[in-house]
Short mmCIF file of C-alpha atoms in Angstrom, two decimals:
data_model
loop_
_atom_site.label_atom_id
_atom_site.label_comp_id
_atom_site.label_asym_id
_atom_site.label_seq_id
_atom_site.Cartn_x
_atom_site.Cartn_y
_atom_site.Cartn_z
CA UNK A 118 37.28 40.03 56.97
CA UNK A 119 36.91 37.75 60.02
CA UNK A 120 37.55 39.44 63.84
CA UNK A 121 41.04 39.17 65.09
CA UNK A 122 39.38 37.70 67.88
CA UNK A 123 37.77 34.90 65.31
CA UNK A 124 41.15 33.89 63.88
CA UNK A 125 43.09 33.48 67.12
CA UNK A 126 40.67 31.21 68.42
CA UNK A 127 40.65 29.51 65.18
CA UNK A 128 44.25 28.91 65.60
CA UNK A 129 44.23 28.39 69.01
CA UNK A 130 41.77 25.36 68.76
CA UNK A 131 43.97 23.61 65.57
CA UNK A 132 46.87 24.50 67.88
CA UNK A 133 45.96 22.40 71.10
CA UNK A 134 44.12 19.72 68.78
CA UNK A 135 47.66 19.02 67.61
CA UNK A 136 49.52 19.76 70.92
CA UNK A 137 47.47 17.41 72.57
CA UNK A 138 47.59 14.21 71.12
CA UNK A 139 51.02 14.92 70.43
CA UNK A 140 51.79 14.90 74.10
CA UNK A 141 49.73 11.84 74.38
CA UNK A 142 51.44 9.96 71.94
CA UNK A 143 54.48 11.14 73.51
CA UNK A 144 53.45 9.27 76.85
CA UNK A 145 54.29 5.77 74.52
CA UNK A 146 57.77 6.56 74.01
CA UNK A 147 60.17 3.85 75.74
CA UNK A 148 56.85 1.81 76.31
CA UNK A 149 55.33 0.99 72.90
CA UNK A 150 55.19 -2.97 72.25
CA UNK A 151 58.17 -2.91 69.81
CA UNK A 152 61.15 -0.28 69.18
CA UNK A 153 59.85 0.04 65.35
CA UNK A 154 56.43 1.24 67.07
CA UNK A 155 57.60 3.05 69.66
CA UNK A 156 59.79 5.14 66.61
CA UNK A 157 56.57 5.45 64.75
CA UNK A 158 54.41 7.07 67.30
CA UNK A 159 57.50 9.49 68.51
CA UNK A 160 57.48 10.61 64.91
CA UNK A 161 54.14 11.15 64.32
CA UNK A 162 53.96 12.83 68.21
CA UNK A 163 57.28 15.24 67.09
CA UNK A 164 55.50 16.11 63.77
CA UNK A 165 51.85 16.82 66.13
CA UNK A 166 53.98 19.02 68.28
CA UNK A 167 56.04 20.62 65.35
CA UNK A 168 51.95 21.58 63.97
CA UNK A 169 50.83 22.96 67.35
CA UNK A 170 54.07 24.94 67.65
CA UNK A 171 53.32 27.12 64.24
CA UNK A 172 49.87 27.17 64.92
CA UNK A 173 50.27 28.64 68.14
CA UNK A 174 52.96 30.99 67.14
CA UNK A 175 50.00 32.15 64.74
CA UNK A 176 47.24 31.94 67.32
CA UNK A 177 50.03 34.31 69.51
CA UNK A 178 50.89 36.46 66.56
CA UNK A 179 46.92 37.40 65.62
CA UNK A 180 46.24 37.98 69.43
CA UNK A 181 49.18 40.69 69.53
CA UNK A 182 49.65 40.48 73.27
CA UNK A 183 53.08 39.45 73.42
CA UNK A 184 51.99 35.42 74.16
CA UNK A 185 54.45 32.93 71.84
CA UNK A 186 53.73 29.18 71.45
CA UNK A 187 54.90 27.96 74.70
CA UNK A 188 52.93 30.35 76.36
CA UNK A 189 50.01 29.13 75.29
CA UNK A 190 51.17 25.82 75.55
CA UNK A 191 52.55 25.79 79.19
CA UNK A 192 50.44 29.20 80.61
CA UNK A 193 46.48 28.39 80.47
CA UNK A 194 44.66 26.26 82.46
CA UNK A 195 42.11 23.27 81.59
CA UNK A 196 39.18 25.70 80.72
CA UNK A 197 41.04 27.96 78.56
CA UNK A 198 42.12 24.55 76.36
CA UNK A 199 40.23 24.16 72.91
CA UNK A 200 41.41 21.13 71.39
CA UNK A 201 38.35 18.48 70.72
CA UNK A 202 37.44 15.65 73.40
CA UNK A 203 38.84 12.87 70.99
CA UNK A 204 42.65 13.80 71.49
CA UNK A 205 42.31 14.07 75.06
CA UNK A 206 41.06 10.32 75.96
CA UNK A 207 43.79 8.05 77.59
CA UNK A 208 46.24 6.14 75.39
CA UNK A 209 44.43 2.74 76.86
CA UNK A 210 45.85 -0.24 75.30
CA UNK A 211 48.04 0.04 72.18
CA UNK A 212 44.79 -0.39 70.13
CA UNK A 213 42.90 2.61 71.49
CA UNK A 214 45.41 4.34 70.98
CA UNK A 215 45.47 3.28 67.54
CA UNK A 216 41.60 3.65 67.32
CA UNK A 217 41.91 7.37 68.36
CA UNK A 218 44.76 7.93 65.91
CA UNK A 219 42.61 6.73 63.30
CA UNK A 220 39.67 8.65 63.28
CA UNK A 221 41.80 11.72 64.08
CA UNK A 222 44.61 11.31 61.25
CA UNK A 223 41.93 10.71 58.46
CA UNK A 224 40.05 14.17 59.92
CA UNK A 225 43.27 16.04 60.15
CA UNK A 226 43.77 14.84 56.22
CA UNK A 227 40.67 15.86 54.71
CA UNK A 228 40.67 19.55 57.20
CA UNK A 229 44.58 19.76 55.91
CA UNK A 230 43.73 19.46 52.29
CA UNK A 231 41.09 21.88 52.33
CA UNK A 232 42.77 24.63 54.87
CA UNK A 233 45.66 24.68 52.18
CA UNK A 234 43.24 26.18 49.96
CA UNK A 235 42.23 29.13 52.34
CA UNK A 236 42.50 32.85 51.74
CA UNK A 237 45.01 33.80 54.52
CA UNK A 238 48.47 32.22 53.38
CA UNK A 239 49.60 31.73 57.05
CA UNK A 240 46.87 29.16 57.58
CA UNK A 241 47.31 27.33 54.30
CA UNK A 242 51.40 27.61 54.55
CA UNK A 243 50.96 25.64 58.09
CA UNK A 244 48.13 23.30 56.41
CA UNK A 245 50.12 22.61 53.41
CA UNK A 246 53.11 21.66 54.99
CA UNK A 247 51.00 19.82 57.66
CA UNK A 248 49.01 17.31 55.01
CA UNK A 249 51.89 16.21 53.41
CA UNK A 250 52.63 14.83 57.73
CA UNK A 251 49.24 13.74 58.35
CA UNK A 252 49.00 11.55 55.56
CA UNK A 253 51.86 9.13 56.45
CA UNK A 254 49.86 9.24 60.02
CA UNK A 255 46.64 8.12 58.25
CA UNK A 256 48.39 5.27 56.62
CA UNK A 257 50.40 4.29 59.65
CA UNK A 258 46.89 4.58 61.68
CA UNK A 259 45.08 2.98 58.98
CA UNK A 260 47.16 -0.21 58.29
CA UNK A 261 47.40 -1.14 61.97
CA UNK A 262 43.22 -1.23 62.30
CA UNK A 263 43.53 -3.72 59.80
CA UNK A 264 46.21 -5.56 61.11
CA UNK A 265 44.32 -5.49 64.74
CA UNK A 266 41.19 -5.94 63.73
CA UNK A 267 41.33 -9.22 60.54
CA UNK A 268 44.15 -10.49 63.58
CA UNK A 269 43.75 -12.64 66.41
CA UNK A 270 40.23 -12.37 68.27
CA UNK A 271 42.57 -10.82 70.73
CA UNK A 272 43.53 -8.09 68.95
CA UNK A 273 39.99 -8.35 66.74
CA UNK A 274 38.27 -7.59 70.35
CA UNK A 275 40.88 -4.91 71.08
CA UNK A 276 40.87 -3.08 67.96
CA UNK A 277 37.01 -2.99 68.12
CA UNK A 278 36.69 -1.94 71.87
CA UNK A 279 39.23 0.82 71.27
CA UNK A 280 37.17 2.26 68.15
CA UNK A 281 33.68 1.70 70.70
CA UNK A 282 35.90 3.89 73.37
CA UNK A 283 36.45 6.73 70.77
CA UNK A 284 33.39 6.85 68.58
CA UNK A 285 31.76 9.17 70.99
CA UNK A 286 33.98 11.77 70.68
CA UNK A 287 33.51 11.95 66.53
CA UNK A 288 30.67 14.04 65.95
CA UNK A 289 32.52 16.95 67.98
CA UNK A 290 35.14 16.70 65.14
CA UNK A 291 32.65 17.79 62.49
CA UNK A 292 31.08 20.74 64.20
CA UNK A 293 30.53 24.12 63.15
CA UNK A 294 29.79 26.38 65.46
CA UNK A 295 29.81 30.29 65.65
CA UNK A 296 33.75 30.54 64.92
CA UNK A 297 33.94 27.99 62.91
CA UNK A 298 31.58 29.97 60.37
CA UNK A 299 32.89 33.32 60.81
CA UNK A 300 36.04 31.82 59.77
CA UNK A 301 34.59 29.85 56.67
CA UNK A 302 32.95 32.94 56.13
CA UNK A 303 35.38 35.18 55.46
CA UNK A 304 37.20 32.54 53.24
CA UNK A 305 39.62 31.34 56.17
CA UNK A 306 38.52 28.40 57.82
CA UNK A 307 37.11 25.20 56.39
CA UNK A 308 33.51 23.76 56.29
CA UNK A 309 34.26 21.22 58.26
CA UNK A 310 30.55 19.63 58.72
CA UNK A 311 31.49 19.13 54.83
CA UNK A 312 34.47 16.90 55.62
CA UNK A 313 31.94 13.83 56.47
CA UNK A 314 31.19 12.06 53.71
CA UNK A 315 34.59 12.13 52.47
CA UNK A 316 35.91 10.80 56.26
CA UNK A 317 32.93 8.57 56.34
CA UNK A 318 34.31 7.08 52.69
CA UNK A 319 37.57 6.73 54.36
CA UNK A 320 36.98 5.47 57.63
CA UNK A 321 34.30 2.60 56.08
CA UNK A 322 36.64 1.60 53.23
CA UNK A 323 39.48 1.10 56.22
CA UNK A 324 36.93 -1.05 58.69
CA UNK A 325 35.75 -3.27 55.43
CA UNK A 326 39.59 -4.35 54.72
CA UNK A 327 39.65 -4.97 58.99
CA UNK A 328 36.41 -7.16 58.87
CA UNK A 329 35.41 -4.71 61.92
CA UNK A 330 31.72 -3.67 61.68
CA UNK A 331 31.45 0.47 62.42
CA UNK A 332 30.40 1.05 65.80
CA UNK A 333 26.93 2.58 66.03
CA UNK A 334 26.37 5.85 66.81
CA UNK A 335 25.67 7.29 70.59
CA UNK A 336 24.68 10.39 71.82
CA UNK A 337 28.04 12.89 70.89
CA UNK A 338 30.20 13.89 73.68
CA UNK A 339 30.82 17.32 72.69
CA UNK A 340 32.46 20.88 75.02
CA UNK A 341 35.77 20.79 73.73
CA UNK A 342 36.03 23.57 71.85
CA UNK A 343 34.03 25.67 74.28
CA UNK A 344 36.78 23.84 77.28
CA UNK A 345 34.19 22.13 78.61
CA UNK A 346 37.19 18.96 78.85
CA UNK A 347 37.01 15.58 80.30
CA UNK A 348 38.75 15.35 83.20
CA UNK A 349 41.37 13.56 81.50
CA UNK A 350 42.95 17.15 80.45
CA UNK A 351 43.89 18.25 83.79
CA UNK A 352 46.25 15.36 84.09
CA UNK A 353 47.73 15.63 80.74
CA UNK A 354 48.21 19.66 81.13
CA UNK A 355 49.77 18.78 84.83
CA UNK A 356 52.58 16.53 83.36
CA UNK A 357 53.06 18.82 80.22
CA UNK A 358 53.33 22.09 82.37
CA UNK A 359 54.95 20.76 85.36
CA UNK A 360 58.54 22.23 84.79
CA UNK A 361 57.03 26.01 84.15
CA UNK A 362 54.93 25.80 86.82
CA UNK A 363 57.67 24.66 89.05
CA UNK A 364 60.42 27.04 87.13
CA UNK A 365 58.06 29.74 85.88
CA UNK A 366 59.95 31.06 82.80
CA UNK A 367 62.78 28.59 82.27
CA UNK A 368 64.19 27.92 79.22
CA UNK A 369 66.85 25.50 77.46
CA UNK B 28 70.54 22.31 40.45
CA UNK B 29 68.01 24.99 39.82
CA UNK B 30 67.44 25.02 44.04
CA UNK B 31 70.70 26.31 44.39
CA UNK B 32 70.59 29.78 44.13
CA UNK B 33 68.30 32.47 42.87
CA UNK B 34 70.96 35.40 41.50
CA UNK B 35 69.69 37.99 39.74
CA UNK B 36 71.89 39.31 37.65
CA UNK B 37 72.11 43.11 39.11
CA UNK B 38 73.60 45.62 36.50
CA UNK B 39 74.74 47.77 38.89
CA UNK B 40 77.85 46.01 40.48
CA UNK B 41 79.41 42.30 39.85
CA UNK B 42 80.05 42.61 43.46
CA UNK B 43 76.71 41.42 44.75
CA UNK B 44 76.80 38.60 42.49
CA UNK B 45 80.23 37.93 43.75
CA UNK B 46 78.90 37.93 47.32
CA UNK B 47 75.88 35.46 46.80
CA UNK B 48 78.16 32.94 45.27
CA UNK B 49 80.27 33.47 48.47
CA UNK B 50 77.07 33.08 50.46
CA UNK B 51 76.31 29.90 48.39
CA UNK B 52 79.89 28.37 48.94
CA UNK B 53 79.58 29.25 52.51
CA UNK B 54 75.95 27.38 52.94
CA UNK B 55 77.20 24.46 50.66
CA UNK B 56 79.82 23.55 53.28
CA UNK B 57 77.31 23.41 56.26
CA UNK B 58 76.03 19.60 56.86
CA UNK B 59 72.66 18.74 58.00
CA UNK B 60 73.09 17.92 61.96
CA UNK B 61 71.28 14.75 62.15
CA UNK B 62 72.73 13.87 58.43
CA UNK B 63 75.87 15.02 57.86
CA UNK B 64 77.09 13.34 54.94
CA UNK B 65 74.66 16.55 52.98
CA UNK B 66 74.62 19.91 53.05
CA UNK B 67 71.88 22.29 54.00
CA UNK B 68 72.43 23.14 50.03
CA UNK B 69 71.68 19.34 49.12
CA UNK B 70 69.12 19.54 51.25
CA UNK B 71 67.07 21.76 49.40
CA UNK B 72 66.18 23.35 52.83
CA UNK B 73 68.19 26.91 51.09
CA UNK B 74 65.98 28.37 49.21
CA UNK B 75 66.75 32.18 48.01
CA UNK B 76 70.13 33.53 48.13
CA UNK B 77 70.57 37.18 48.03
CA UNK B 78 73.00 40.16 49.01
CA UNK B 79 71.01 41.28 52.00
CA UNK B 80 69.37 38.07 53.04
CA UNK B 81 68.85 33.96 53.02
CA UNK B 82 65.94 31.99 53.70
CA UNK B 83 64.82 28.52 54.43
CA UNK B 84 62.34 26.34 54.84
CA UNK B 85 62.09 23.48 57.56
CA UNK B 86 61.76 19.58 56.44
CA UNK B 87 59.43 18.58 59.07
CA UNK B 88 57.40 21.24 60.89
CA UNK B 89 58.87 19.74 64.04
CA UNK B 90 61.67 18.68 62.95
CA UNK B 91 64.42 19.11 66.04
CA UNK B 92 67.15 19.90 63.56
CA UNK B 93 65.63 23.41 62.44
CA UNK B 94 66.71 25.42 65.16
CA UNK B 95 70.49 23.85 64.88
CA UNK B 96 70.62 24.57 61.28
CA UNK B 97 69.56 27.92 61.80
CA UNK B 98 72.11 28.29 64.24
CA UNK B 99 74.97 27.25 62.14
CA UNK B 100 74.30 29.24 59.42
CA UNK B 101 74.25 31.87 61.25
CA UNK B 102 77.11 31.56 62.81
CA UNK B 103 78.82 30.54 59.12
CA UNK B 104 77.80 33.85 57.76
CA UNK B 105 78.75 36.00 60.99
CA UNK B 106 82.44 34.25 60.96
CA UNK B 107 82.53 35.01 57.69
CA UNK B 108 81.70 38.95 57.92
CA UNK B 109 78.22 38.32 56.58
CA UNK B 110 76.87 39.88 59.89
CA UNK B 111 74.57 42.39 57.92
CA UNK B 112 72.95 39.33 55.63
CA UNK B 113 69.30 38.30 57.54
CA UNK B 114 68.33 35.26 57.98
CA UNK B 115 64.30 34.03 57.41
CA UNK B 116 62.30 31.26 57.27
CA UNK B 117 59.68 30.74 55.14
CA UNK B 118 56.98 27.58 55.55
CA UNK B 119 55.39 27.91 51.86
CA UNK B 120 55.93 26.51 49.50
CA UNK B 121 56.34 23.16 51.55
CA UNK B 122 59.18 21.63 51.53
CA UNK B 123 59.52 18.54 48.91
CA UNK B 124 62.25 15.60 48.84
CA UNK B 125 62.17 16.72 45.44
CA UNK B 126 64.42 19.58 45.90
CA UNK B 127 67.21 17.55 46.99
CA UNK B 128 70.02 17.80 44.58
CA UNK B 129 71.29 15.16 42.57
CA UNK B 130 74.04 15.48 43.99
CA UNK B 131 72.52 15.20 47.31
CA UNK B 132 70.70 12.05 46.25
CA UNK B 133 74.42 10.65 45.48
CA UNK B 134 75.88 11.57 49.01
CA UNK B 135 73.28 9.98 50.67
CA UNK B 136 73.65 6.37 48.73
CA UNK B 137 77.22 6.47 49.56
CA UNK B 138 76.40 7.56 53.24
CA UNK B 139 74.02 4.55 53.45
CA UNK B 140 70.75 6.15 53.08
CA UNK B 141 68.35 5.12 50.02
CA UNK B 142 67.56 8.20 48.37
CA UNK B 143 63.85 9.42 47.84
CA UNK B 144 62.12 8.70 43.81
CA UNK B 145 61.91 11.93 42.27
CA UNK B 146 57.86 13.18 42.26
CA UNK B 147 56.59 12.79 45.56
CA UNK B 148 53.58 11.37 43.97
CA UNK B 149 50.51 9.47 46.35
CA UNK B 150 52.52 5.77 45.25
CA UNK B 151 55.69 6.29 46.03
CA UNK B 152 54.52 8.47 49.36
CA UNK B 153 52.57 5.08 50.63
CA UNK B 154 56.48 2.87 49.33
CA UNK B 155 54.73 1.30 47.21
CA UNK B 156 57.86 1.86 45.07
CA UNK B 157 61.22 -0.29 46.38
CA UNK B 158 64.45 1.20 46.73
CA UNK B 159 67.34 -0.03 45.49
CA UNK B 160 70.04 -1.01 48.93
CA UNK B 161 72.29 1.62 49.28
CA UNK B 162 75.22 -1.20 50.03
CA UNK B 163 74.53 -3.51 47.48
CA UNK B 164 71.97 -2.40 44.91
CA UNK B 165 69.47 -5.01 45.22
CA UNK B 166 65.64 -4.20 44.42
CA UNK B 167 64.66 -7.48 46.42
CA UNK B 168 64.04 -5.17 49.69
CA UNK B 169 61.05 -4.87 52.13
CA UNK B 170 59.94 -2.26 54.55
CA UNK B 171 60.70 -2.98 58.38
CA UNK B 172 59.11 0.41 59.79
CA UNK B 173 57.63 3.61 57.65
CA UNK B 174 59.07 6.11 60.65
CA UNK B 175 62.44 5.53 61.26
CA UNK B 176 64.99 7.14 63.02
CA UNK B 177 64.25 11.23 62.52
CA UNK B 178 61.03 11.80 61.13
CA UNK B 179 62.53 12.25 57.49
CA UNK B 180 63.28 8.11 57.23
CA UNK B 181 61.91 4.88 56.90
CA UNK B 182 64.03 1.52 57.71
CA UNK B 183 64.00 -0.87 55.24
CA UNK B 184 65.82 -4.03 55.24
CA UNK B 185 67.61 -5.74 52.08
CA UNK B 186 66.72 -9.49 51.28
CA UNK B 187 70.05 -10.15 48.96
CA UNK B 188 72.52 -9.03 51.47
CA UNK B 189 70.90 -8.70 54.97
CA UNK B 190 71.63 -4.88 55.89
CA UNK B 191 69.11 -3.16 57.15
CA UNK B 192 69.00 0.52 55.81
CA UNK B 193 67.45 4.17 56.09
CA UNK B 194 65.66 5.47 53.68
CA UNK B 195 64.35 8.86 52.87
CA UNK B 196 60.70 9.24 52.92
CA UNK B 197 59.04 10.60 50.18
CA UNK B 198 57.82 14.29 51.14
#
C-alpha cells in the first residue's frame, strides 16, 4: 500500500502534465492556420483539460484537505507545479507545436494503456477513459509530422527544427524516480522507464513515413517533476490564474 | 436496447418497477444539449436505473455538455417528484459509441449526423471505414477534419452530392 502522500503526488503530476499543454494548446484557438486546425487543437486542448480536471479532483480527493481541481489548478505557484518540461515549451510555430504534441500524445498512449491496468480503479477509470482520447491525438499529431516533414523544404525545415526544439525535454518523460516507484510498487503507477522501446517503435516508424532523420540525443533537460520549471511556466500559470488572482474565489 | 435500463425485478412491490420505467420515460425525453435531435437515453450516457438512484457516465472527460446534462436531469426528476432519487456519475466502464441505441443511430442520420460503425475497433477509430452521407447515402465521401465541431465529431464531406456533414467519432 503506497503513502497517501505517494498517490497525490502521483496524481498531481498526471494532473498538471495534462492541464498544461491543454492550456497551451488552448493559446491556438482563433489563431491556428486554418478553422479545421484550429477545431482540432481546441478538441484535443478541451479533452487535456477534461484529463487534468479528474485527475486533480483525485490528486484533491487522496490529499483530504478540502483542495478540488481548480484549486490546484488556479491556487499554487510555479514551484509547486509537477507537470514535465516538454508541455511547458512555447507553442513556436505551428510545427513545434506539432513536434511537442507528438512526442507527448504517443507517451500519454503507451502510460494510458498501461495505467488502465493498475490496481486502484480510480487511476485506471481516468486512464481508461483517457486512452481511448489520446489516441485520436497521436494520430492527429502523427499524420501532420508526416505531412510537415515529406512537404515543402519549408515545412521539411520546420517540422525538423520543431522536433530539435523538443527532443531535450524527452528523457524527463521516461523517468522513474522515488514516487514513481513507490507507486509502481504498490501496483499503482506504471513503469514508465518501460514505456521506451515501445515509444521509440512508435516515434521511429512515424519519422521513417516523414523522411525526417531522429534528432540526436543531448544532454536531458530534466526538474519538472521536482518544479524545477523553465521559466516559460510562470507566464503560462499568470494567464491561466489571472481571473482568481484578481477575483480570489469567483465562480461561473 | 439492453443500455436502457437495468430493472431488477423486486418481488416485493410492482411499484418500484413501476417507478424506474417512469424514471426511464422521464430520462428518454431529455435531449443531449449540444445534440438535441437524441436523448441522454440514445446516448448511452444512462447507465443504471433504479428506485433510489441514476447514474451516468460522461462522453468525453471534458466534454462541456456533462455538467448541463446533469443539470437537466436533475431538474427532470425533481419536477417530477423524484426529489429523493440520487444522481451519480460513474467514469468506468468508459464510455463507448457502441452504446448508442439503434434507435439513436437512426435519429442522428435523419438529424444530419453519420452515425458511428458498431465495434469501436483500432480501423474504424483511425476512419479508415467511410460513412455513408446522412443526406444522400453515398459511400463516395472523404474526411475534411477528424475533430469537428464538439469533441464527439468529425466533418466529412460527400463527393456525390457536395454536403459537407458531421460525423460521430468512433469511441
Amino acid at each position: 500500500m503506497a503513502k497517501a502522500s505517494t498517490l497525490f503526488t502521483y496524481a498531481l503530476r498526471l494532473g498538471d502534465d495534462s492541464l498544461i499543454i491543454g492550456q497551451r494548446l488552448s493559446e491556438w484557438c482563433g489563431h491556428a492556420p486554418t478553422i479545421e486546425v484550429d477545431l482540432s487543437l481546441a478538441n484535443v486542448a478541451l479533452d487535456q483539460i477534461g484529463q487534468a480536471t479528474h485527475f486533480l479532483a483525485l490528486a484533491g480527493a487522496i490529499e483530504g484537505k478540502g483542495r478540488d481541481a481548480d484549486a490546484l489548478a488556479f491556487k499554487r505557484d510555479v514551484l509547486d507545479f509537477t507537470n514535465c518540461l516538454l508541455v511547458e515549451q512555447p507553442n513556436g510555430d505551428f510545427a513545434q507545436t506539432i513536434a511537442r504534441q507528438f512526442l507527448f500524445s504517443h507517451y500519454q498512449a503507451l502510460l494510458f494503456g498501461e495505467l488502465a491496468q493498475s490496481k486502484d480503479e480510480r487511476f485506471a477509470a481516468i486512464a481508461a477513459k483517457a486512452a481511448k482520447e489520446v489516441a485520436y491525438h497521436a494520430n492527429l499529431a502523427s499524420d501532420w509530422v508526416v505531412r510537415l516533414g515529406d512537404g515543402t523544404d519549408e515545412s521539411r525545415t520546420r517540422m525538423d527544427q520543431g522536433l530539435q526544439w523538443m527532443w531535450r525535454f524527452v528523457d524527463e518523460l521516461f523517468v522513474m524516480d522515488e514516487v514513481d516507484a513507490a507507486a509502481q510498487k504498490a501496483g499503482v503507477g506504471v513503469d514508465k522507464a518501460a514505456l521506451r522501446a515501445a515509444w521509440d517503435q512508435r516515434i521511429d516508424g512515424v519519422l521513417n513515413d516523414a523522411t525526417l532523420a531522429r534528432p540526436a540525443s543531448r544532454r536531458p533537460a530534466l526538474g519538472g517533476r521536482k518544479g524545477h520549471h523553465s521559466e516559460h511556466l510562470g507566464h503560462v500559470l499568470s494567464e491561466m490564474q489571472f481571473l482568481q488572482r484578481a477575483y480570489p474565489g469567483a465562480v461561473w | 436496447m439492453t443500455n436502457k435500463t437495468i430493472v431488477i425485478p423486486d418481488a416485493r412491490s410492482a411499484i418500484r418497477n413501476d417507478e424506474t420505467e417512469t424514471i426511464a420515460e422521464i430520462l428518454a425525453s431529455i435531449p443531449d444539449p449540444e445534440i438535441p435531435a437524441v436523448s441522454v437515453i440514445d446516448l448511452g450516457i444512462v447507465r443504471t436505473i433504479e428506485a433510489e438512484c441514476v447514474v451516468i457516465t460522461p462522453t468525453y472527460t471534458g466534454c462541456p455538455a456533462t455538467l448541463a446534462i446533469e443539470r437537466a436531469i436533475r431538474a427532470a426528476l425533481d419536477a417530477n417528484g423524484f426529489t429523493h432519487v440520487r444522481l451519480e456519475t460513474t467514469l468506468a466502464p468508459p464510455w463507448s459509441t457502441d452504446w448508442i441505441t439503434d434507435e439513436g443511430r437512426e435519429k442522428l442520420r435523419a438529424y444530419g449526423i453519420a452515425p458511428p460503425p458498431k465495434g469501436a475497433d483500432a480501423a474504424a477509430l483511425r476512419n479508415e471505414t467511410r460513412p455513408q452521407c446522412p443526406r444522400c447515402g453515398s459511400l463516395n465521401t472523404e474526411e475534411v477534419s477528424r475533430f469537428g465541431s464538439t469533441p464527439c465529431k468529425a466533418l466529412w464531406r460527400c463527393n456525390a452530392c457536395a454536403e459537407p456533414f458531421d460525423r460521430f467519432k468512433c469511441h
